[in-house]
Short mmCIF file of C-alpha atoms and ligand atoms in Angstrom, two decimals:
data_model
loop_
_atom_site.label_atom_id
_atom_site.label_comp_id
_atom_site.label_asym_id
_atom_site.label_seq_id
_atom_site.Cartn_x
_atom_site.Cartn_y
_atom_site.Cartn_z
CA MET A 1 54.75 184.89 369.91
CA PRO A 2 55.49 184.88 366.23
CA GLY A 3 53.33 183.03 363.82
CA PRO A 4 54.50 179.85 362.09
CA VAL A 5 57.15 180.00 359.26
CA TYR A 6 55.14 180.77 356.14
CA LEU A 7 55.87 178.29 353.49
CA ASP A 8 52.64 178.47 351.41
CA TYR A 9 53.52 181.26 348.89
CA ALA A 10 51.70 179.20 346.05
CA ALA A 11 48.50 179.80 347.92
CA THR A 12 49.01 183.49 348.24
CA THR A 13 51.94 185.86 348.91
CA PRO A 14 52.15 188.68 351.51
CA VAL A 15 52.03 192.06 349.73
CA ASP A 16 55.42 193.72 349.18
CA PRO A 17 55.70 196.89 351.33
CA ARG A 18 56.60 198.72 348.16
CA VAL A 19 53.22 197.61 346.68
CA VAL A 20 51.29 198.72 349.86
CA ALA A 21 52.84 202.19 349.49
CA GLN A 22 51.60 202.46 345.96
CA LEU A 23 48.15 201.07 346.90
CA LEU A 24 47.75 203.76 349.58
CA GLN A 25 48.35 206.50 347.17
CA HIS A 26 45.04 205.84 345.40
CA LEU A 27 42.48 205.90 348.34
CA THR A 28 42.19 209.21 350.09
CA LEU A 29 41.21 212.86 349.34
CA ASP A 30 45.01 213.79 349.01
CA GLY A 31 45.62 210.74 346.62
CA ASP A 32 44.32 209.68 343.23
CA PHE A 33 41.03 208.42 344.54
CA GLY A 34 38.87 209.44 341.61
CA ASN A 35 36.89 207.35 339.32
CA PRO A 36 39.16 206.60 336.26
CA SER A 37 36.00 207.11 333.99
CA SER A 38 35.46 210.72 335.25
CA ASN A 39 37.19 212.53 332.51
CA THR A 40 35.64 215.92 333.36
CA HIS A 41 38.07 216.67 336.25
CA PRO A 42 41.71 216.21 337.37
CA TYR A 43 40.62 213.64 340.06
CA GLY A 44 39.37 211.22 337.41
CA ARG A 45 42.06 212.04 334.97
CA ALA A 46 44.86 211.37 337.62
CA ALA A 47 43.24 207.88 338.43
CA ALA A 48 42.94 207.04 334.68
CA GLN A 49 46.59 207.92 334.27
CA ALA A 50 47.44 205.71 337.23
CA VAL A 51 45.52 202.84 335.75
CA GLU A 52 47.34 203.33 332.30
CA ILE A 53 50.67 203.36 334.06
CA ALA A 54 49.91 199.97 335.64
CA ARG A 55 48.62 198.64 332.41
CA ALA A 56 51.93 199.51 330.86
CA GLN A 57 53.81 197.84 333.68
CA VAL A 58 51.88 194.51 333.48
CA ALA A 59 52.28 194.61 329.66
CA ALA A 60 56.01 195.19 329.89
CA LEU A 61 56.53 192.08 331.94
CA LEU A 62 54.96 189.96 329.21
CA HIS A 63 56.38 191.98 326.26
CA ALA A 64 52.67 192.75 325.24
CA ASN A 65 51.05 195.86 324.16
CA PRO A 66 49.15 197.63 326.95
CA ARG A 67 45.96 197.59 324.82
CA GLU A 68 46.01 193.71 325.16
CA ILE A 69 45.57 193.77 328.98
CA ILE A 70 41.95 193.71 330.44
CA TRP A 71 41.66 194.09 334.26
CA THR A 72 39.72 191.46 336.08
CA SER A 73 39.10 190.60 339.77
CA GLY A 74 41.82 187.84 339.48
CA ALA A 75 42.92 184.64 337.67
CA THR A 76 39.53 182.90 338.24
CA GLU A 77 37.67 185.76 336.41
CA ALA A 78 40.29 185.82 333.73
CA ASN A 79 40.02 182.13 333.19
CA ASN A 80 36.25 182.38 333.09
CA LEU A 81 36.39 185.33 330.64
CA ALA A 82 38.72 183.48 328.27
CA LEU A 83 37.05 180.11 328.27
CA ARG A 84 33.38 181.28 328.32
CA GLY A 85 34.07 184.32 326.28
CA VAL A 86 35.70 182.37 323.37
CA MET A 87 33.24 179.47 323.41
CA ALA A 88 30.20 181.79 323.71
CA ILE A 89 30.92 183.23 320.17
CA SER A 90 32.41 179.93 318.65
CA ARG A 91 29.78 178.90 316.19
CA SER A 92 28.79 175.16 315.64
CA PRO A 93 30.56 172.92 314.77
CA ARG A 94 33.66 174.48 316.57
CA ARG A 95 32.39 173.54 319.83
CA HIS A 96 35.39 171.62 321.26
CA LEU A 97 37.90 172.55 323.82
CA ILE A 98 41.12 170.84 325.15
CA THR A 99 42.50 171.12 328.52
CA ALA A 100 44.37 168.86 331.03
CA LYS A 101 43.39 166.80 334.19
CA THR A 102 46.03 168.75 336.04
CA GLU A 103 44.66 172.20 335.67
CA HIS A 104 43.45 174.51 338.42
CA LYS A 105 39.80 174.18 339.54
CA ALA A 106 39.33 177.67 337.97
CA ILE A 107 39.71 175.90 334.53
CA LEU A 108 38.15 172.50 335.29
CA ASP A 109 34.98 173.83 336.76
CA VAL A 110 34.51 176.24 333.92
CA CYS A 111 35.10 173.37 331.55
CA ARG A 112 32.37 171.33 333.45
CA ALA A 113 29.93 174.32 333.07
CA LEU A 114 30.75 174.61 329.29
CA GLU A 115 29.95 170.79 328.80
CA ARG A 116 26.59 171.41 330.41
CA ASP A 117 26.06 174.15 327.79
CA GLY A 118 26.89 171.50 325.00
CA CYS A 119 30.54 172.01 324.38
CA ALA A 120 32.69 168.95 324.06
CA VAL A 121 35.84 168.93 326.29
CA SER A 122 38.92 166.66 326.04
CA TYR A 123 41.02 166.37 329.32
CA LEU A 124 44.59 165.40 328.45
CA ASP A 125 46.55 163.00 330.78
CA PRO A 126 50.04 164.12 332.00
CA ALA A 127 52.94 161.86 332.09
CA PRO A 128 53.87 160.59 335.70
CA ASP A 129 56.21 163.65 336.02
CA GLY A 130 53.38 165.96 335.43
CA ARG A 131 54.25 167.23 331.93
CA ILE A 132 51.86 167.12 329.14
CA ALA A 133 53.54 165.67 326.08
CA PRO A 134 52.97 167.87 322.99
CA ASP A 135 52.08 164.72 321.13
CA ARG A 136 49.16 164.20 323.42
CA LEU A 137 47.82 167.58 322.37
CA ALA A 138 48.48 166.90 318.64
CA ALA A 139 46.38 163.71 318.94
CA ALA A 140 43.48 165.48 320.65
CA LEU A 141 43.18 168.34 318.19
CA ARG A 142 40.05 167.95 315.92
CA PRO A 143 38.62 170.08 313.14
CA GLU A 144 36.04 171.34 315.64
CA THR A 145 38.61 172.44 318.22
CA ALA A 146 38.16 176.19 318.89
CA LEU A 147 40.32 176.49 321.94
CA VAL A 148 43.17 174.83 324.03
CA SER A 149 43.62 175.82 327.68
CA LEU A 150 46.81 174.66 329.24
CA MET A 151 48.52 176.17 332.37
CA HIS A 152 52.25 177.35 332.30
CA VAL A 153 53.09 176.30 335.96
CA ASN A 154 51.13 173.87 338.04
CA ASN A 155 50.08 175.29 341.45
CA GLU A 156 50.56 171.95 343.28
CA THR A 157 53.71 170.60 341.82
CA GLY A 158 55.48 173.56 340.27
CA VAL A 159 55.79 171.59 336.96
CA VAL A 160 56.47 173.97 333.93
CA GLN A 161 54.75 172.97 330.66
CA ASP A 162 56.16 173.52 327.21
CA ILE A 163 53.75 176.26 326.31
CA ALA A 164 55.93 177.24 323.17
CA ALA A 165 55.41 173.76 321.75
CA PHE A 166 51.65 173.89 322.48
CA GLY A 167 51.47 177.42 320.83
CA GLU A 168 53.24 176.21 317.67
CA MET A 169 50.72 173.48 317.30
CA THR A 170 47.58 175.52 317.89
CA ARG A 171 48.85 178.36 315.76
CA GLN A 172 49.33 176.01 312.88
CA ARG A 173 45.84 174.60 313.08
CA GLY A 174 44.21 178.00 313.52
CA VAL A 175 43.09 177.11 317.01
CA LEU A 176 43.28 179.63 320.02
CA LEU A 177 45.67 178.92 323.01
CA HIS A 178 44.78 180.11 326.47
CA VAL A 179 47.47 179.84 329.24
CA ASP A 180 46.84 180.18 333.01
CA ALA A 181 49.97 182.01 334.00
CA ALA A 182 48.95 182.66 337.72
CA GLN A 183 51.93 180.81 339.01
CA SER A 184 54.40 181.72 336.38
CA ALA A 185 54.13 185.55 335.70
CA GLY A 186 56.95 187.40 337.20
CA LYS A 187 58.77 184.04 338.12
CA LEU A 188 59.66 182.76 334.67
CA PRO A 189 60.37 184.82 331.54
CA LEU A 190 57.26 185.17 329.41
CA ASP A 191 57.60 186.84 325.88
CA LEU A 192 54.32 187.33 324.18
CA GLN A 193 56.06 188.84 321.14
CA THR A 194 57.53 185.39 320.29
CA LEU A 195 55.18 182.90 322.27
CA PRO A 196 52.16 182.06 320.04
CA ILE A 197 49.64 182.47 323.03
CA ASP A 198 46.36 184.16 322.45
CA LEU A 199 45.00 184.59 325.87
CA LEU A 200 46.85 184.64 329.17
CA SER A 201 45.53 184.83 332.91
CA LEU A 202 47.26 186.71 335.54
CA SER A 203 46.72 187.25 339.20
CA ALA A 204 48.34 189.81 341.51
CA HIS A 205 48.18 187.94 344.89
CA LYS A 206 50.45 185.20 343.74
CA LEU A 207 53.20 187.94 343.01
CA TYR A 208 53.27 190.09 346.10
CA GLY A 209 50.21 192.17 345.05
CA PRO A 210 46.78 192.33 346.72
CA LYS A 211 44.02 189.81 346.34
CA GLY A 212 41.08 190.63 344.28
CA ILE A 213 42.83 191.97 341.12
CA GLY A 214 44.10 190.27 337.97
CA ALA A 215 44.13 190.53 334.30
CA LEU A 216 43.50 188.78 331.11
CA TYR A 217 45.96 189.26 328.12
CA VAL A 218 43.99 189.12 324.91
CA ARG A 219 46.13 189.18 321.75
CA GLN A 220 45.46 192.11 319.32
CA SER A 221 47.95 191.38 316.56
CA PRO A 222 48.45 190.06 314.00
CA VAL A 223 44.94 188.81 314.71
CA ARG A 224 42.41 190.27 317.12
CA VAL A 225 41.09 187.59 319.50
CA ARG A 226 37.09 187.91 319.73
CA LEU A 227 35.41 187.34 322.91
CA GLN A 228 32.00 187.79 324.58
CA PRO A 229 32.06 189.72 327.91
CA LEU A 230 30.94 188.05 331.12
CA LEU A 231 29.94 191.46 332.62
CA TYR A 232 28.04 194.26 331.03
CA GLY A 233 27.56 197.72 332.40
CA GLY A 234 29.49 201.02 332.07
CA GLY A 235 31.53 200.09 329.06
CA GLN A 236 34.90 200.16 330.87
CA GLU A 237 37.78 198.16 329.35
CA HIS A 238 36.25 198.90 325.92
CA GLY A 239 33.12 196.96 326.93
CA TRP A 240 35.06 193.72 327.62
CA ARG A 241 34.78 194.05 331.40
CA ALA A 242 32.44 196.44 332.93
CA GLY A 243 32.70 197.75 336.45
CA THR A 244 34.45 200.85 337.98
CA LEU A 245 38.10 200.11 337.88
CA PRO A 246 39.60 199.65 341.34
CA THR A 247 42.50 202.17 340.92
CA HIS A 248 44.32 201.23 344.08
CA GLN A 249 44.30 197.51 343.31
CA ILE A 250 45.48 198.17 339.65
CA ALA A 251 48.24 200.54 340.72
CA ALA A 252 49.32 198.01 343.27
CA MET A 253 49.38 195.19 340.65
CA GLY A 254 51.37 197.39 338.28
CA GLU A 255 54.01 198.05 340.95
CA ALA A 256 54.08 194.27 341.91
CA PHE A 257 54.75 193.45 338.31
CA ARG A 258 57.32 196.17 337.88
CA ILE A 259 59.23 194.94 340.88
CA ALA A 260 59.09 191.31 339.62
CA GLY A 261 60.47 192.41 336.26
CA ASP A 262 63.42 194.17 337.94
CA ILE A 263 64.60 191.31 340.17
CA MET A 264 63.07 188.09 338.59
CA ALA A 265 66.32 186.25 337.71
CA VAL A 266 68.15 186.99 340.93
CA GLU A 267 65.19 186.22 343.07
CA ALA A 268 64.49 183.01 341.37
CA ALA A 269 68.04 181.98 341.97
CA GLN A 270 67.87 182.81 345.70
CA ILE A 271 64.61 180.83 346.06
CA ARG A 272 65.98 177.91 344.19
CA ALA A 273 69.01 177.68 346.38
CA LEU A 274 66.66 177.66 349.57
CA ARG A 275 64.38 175.11 347.93
CA ASP A 276 67.20 172.77 346.98
CA ARG A 277 68.55 172.83 350.51
CA LEU A 278 64.88 172.07 351.82
CA GLU A 279 64.47 169.38 349.41
CA GLN A 280 67.92 167.70 349.86
CA ARG A 281 67.54 167.71 353.80
CA LEU A 282 64.09 166.20 353.53
CA ILE A 283 65.05 163.61 350.97
CA GLU A 284 67.80 162.58 353.33
CA LEU A 285 65.01 161.35 355.76
CA GLY A 286 64.32 158.30 353.50
CA GLY A 287 61.02 157.31 352.18
CA VAL A 288 60.48 160.79 350.77
CA THR A 289 59.52 161.12 347.04
CA LEU A 290 59.45 164.08 344.85
CA ASN A 291 56.19 164.66 343.03
CA GLY A 292 56.67 166.35 339.68
CA HIS A 293 59.35 166.68 337.13
CA PRO A 294 62.85 166.98 338.78
CA GLU A 295 64.08 169.76 336.39
CA GLN A 296 61.18 171.25 334.70
CA ARG A 297 59.82 172.95 337.80
CA ILE A 298 59.55 176.37 339.17
CA ALA A 299 61.98 177.44 342.03
CA GLY A 300 59.38 178.09 344.70
CA ILE A 301 57.26 174.99 344.85
CA LEU A 302 58.32 171.71 346.39
CA ASN A 303 55.92 168.80 346.48
CA LEU A 304 57.05 165.84 348.54
CA SER A 305 55.30 162.57 349.72
CA PHE A 306 56.27 160.98 353.07
CA ALA A 307 55.85 157.36 352.99
CA GLY A 308 53.68 155.95 355.74
CA ILE A 309 52.51 159.25 356.97
CA ALA A 310 49.19 160.99 356.17
CA ALA A 311 49.91 164.59 355.28
CA GLU A 312 47.30 165.90 357.60
CA ALA A 313 49.10 164.08 360.46
CA LEU A 314 52.37 165.43 359.55
CA LEU A 315 50.99 169.02 359.37
CA ALA A 316 49.12 168.62 362.68
CA ALA A 317 52.54 167.51 364.19
CA THR A 318 54.41 170.60 362.81
CA PRO A 319 52.57 173.74 363.96
CA GLU A 320 55.97 175.63 363.46
CA ILE A 321 55.27 175.80 359.70
CA ALA A 322 52.43 176.87 357.40
CA VAL A 323 52.28 174.65 354.44
CA SER A 324 49.53 172.85 352.32
CA THR A 325 48.42 169.32 351.70
CA GLY A 326 47.45 168.85 348.07
CA SER A 327 45.84 172.18 346.80
CA ALA A 328 44.49 174.73 349.27
CA CYS A 329 40.97 174.58 347.55
CA THR A 330 40.41 170.93 348.39
CA SER A 331 42.20 170.68 351.82
CA ALA A 332 39.05 171.46 353.92
CA SER A 333 37.61 167.87 353.24
CA TYR A 334 39.96 164.83 352.50
CA GLU A 335 39.91 164.29 348.93
CA PRO A 336 43.12 163.29 347.25
CA SER A 337 44.70 165.85 344.92
CA HIS A 338 43.16 165.58 341.39
CA VAL A 339 46.67 166.68 340.06
CA LEU A 340 48.47 163.80 341.78
CA ARG A 341 45.84 161.32 340.83
CA ALA A 342 46.11 162.32 337.17
CA MET A 343 49.86 161.84 337.31
CA GLY A 344 49.11 158.18 338.49
CA CYS A 345 50.34 158.47 342.10
CA ASP A 346 49.75 155.50 344.45
CA GLU A 347 47.26 155.98 347.21
CA TRP A 348 50.06 156.50 349.82
CA ARG A 349 51.78 159.07 347.74
CA MET A 350 48.65 161.06 347.48
CA ARG A 351 47.82 160.86 351.12
CA GLY A 352 51.43 161.71 352.24
CA ALA A 353 51.85 164.69 349.84
CA VAL A 354 52.89 168.01 351.38
CA ARG A 355 53.38 171.23 349.21
CA PHE A 356 56.16 173.59 350.49
CA SER A 357 56.22 176.93 348.59
CA LEU A 358 58.87 179.53 349.14
CA GLY A 359 59.03 183.12 348.21
CA ARG A 360 60.59 186.49 348.46
CA PHE A 361 60.74 186.70 352.22
CA SER A 362 61.84 183.24 352.91
CA THR A 363 65.24 182.91 354.81
CA ASN A 364 67.83 180.25 355.52
CA ALA A 365 66.46 180.14 359.11
CA ASP A 366 63.00 179.46 357.78
CA ILE A 367 64.39 176.36 355.98
CA ASP A 368 66.32 175.22 359.01
CA LEU A 369 63.24 175.44 361.30
CA ALA A 370 61.17 173.59 358.68
CA VAL A 371 63.66 170.81 358.27
CA ALA A 372 64.02 170.40 362.18
CA ALA A 373 60.22 170.41 362.60
CA ILE A 374 59.47 167.96 359.82
CA SER A 375 62.42 165.60 360.58
CA ALA A 376 61.28 165.27 364.23
CA ALA A 377 57.73 164.85 363.30
CA VAL A 378 58.46 162.16 360.60
CA LYS A 379 60.54 160.22 363.00
CA ARG A 380 58.02 160.38 365.60
CA LEU A 381 55.05 159.47 363.47
CA ARG A 382 56.95 156.61 361.75
CA ALA A 383 57.89 155.19 365.18
CA LEU A 384 54.14 154.97 365.87
CA SER A 385 53.46 153.21 362.51
CA PRO A 386 55.90 150.29 362.07
CA ARG A 387 54.34 149.41 358.72
CA TRP A 388 55.74 152.55 357.01
CA ASP A 389 58.80 150.72 355.68
CA LEU A 390 56.56 147.97 354.24
CA ASP A 391 54.20 150.45 352.63
CA HIS A 392 57.18 152.29 351.29
CA ALA A 393 58.68 149.07 349.90
CA ALA A 394 55.32 148.07 348.29
CA GLY A 395 54.97 151.73 346.80
C1 LIG B 1 45.71 180.97 342.40
C2 LIG B 1 45.41 180.50 340.99
C3 LIG B 1 44.34 180.82 340.27
C4 LIG B 1 43.30 181.62 340.93
O1 LIG B 1 43.58 182.98 340.95
P1 LIG B 1 42.74 184.11 341.79
O2 LIG B 1 43.30 185.37 341.41
O3 LIG B 1 42.87 183.91 343.15
O4 LIG B 1 41.34 184.03 341.22
C5 LIG B 1 44.02 180.33 339.09
N1 LIG B 1 45.07 179.43 338.54
C6 LIG B 1 46.25 179.05 339.08
C7 LIG B 1 47.16 178.20 338.46
C8 LIG B 1 46.30 179.58 340.40
O5 LIG B 1 47.43 179.23 341.11
#
């Protein structure tokens, strides 16, 4: 029996078979398995060359210089390196950082740790549609602000932030801007030649690459961003991130980013068409509300609240599909989504929120199956809970 229809691409994507083929070329004796730091023989030199090809591929997608890409184990490490690396060398009194309440835990938990280390952190509130008004950022900037960290695309709602406006503001004030682009790289255009962004986090496994590899973009011109490393060791990555480079992971990430660059616009249009159909058919059920900005949102993510139904009950009633309630990181225990809470959602709206996320291998048949499963479950569950229309009217 086939597994449920996969509609959880924002949690992770399956690896593209072309990426797997690339990965497998860097493991065995007949491939480029060498240590990229071993420059005394062709095994090491071939691996080093594969790493540099991948670095150029990742840089090309962002219109960055390959020298500006540092390999990490993923976006979590890239976020840690950016925030802790900058704040570690930011001298008193520049000990203030600005972020938003809707960021990923891989930013918020780092900020909590920085607060324990004596940094001051401001957490911006979004509008009810999830967007951070640039005015809010302007009002929060202080003479002591060293760094602003705001994500490009939210992983729960798909809402796209105006990072160009944020960058204009931070650049004017001489403040560094970090952007978590784990959900946007390869899905939306990103041009670091024109965007005034200083640091940017990337992950391979949100873009059809393997888990356990990512990168941090660190601007080198016109001004070099200075950072303190998290890891010390063999001096790899110019001392910014020690550890033997995982050639197979890196080559795979390069290939994943190359493919994304080739097909981004066409793929986004396809995914958007599927998403729109799913959204329209589910909204038709009634008592279904979109969470997030109706236009400023990425093609692949659809966050909907079903009035009068707890999301966990809906998921339990629809084993035909694999989706998320809130964010994957908090779904183990019931804790309403911090993102929806920050957006000011009512209790029922938080409890009834389901995130559908589509991707490269989603099909029309997947959408039809999801619509049929959700529609049947919603009708069944609402018949059991006659109060749903009251709750909905109140909400
Ligand atoms: C997935 C994700 C991360 C974490 O990335 P890893 O590579 O899994 O560490 C960080 N930020 C956002 C917005 C994400 O979606």
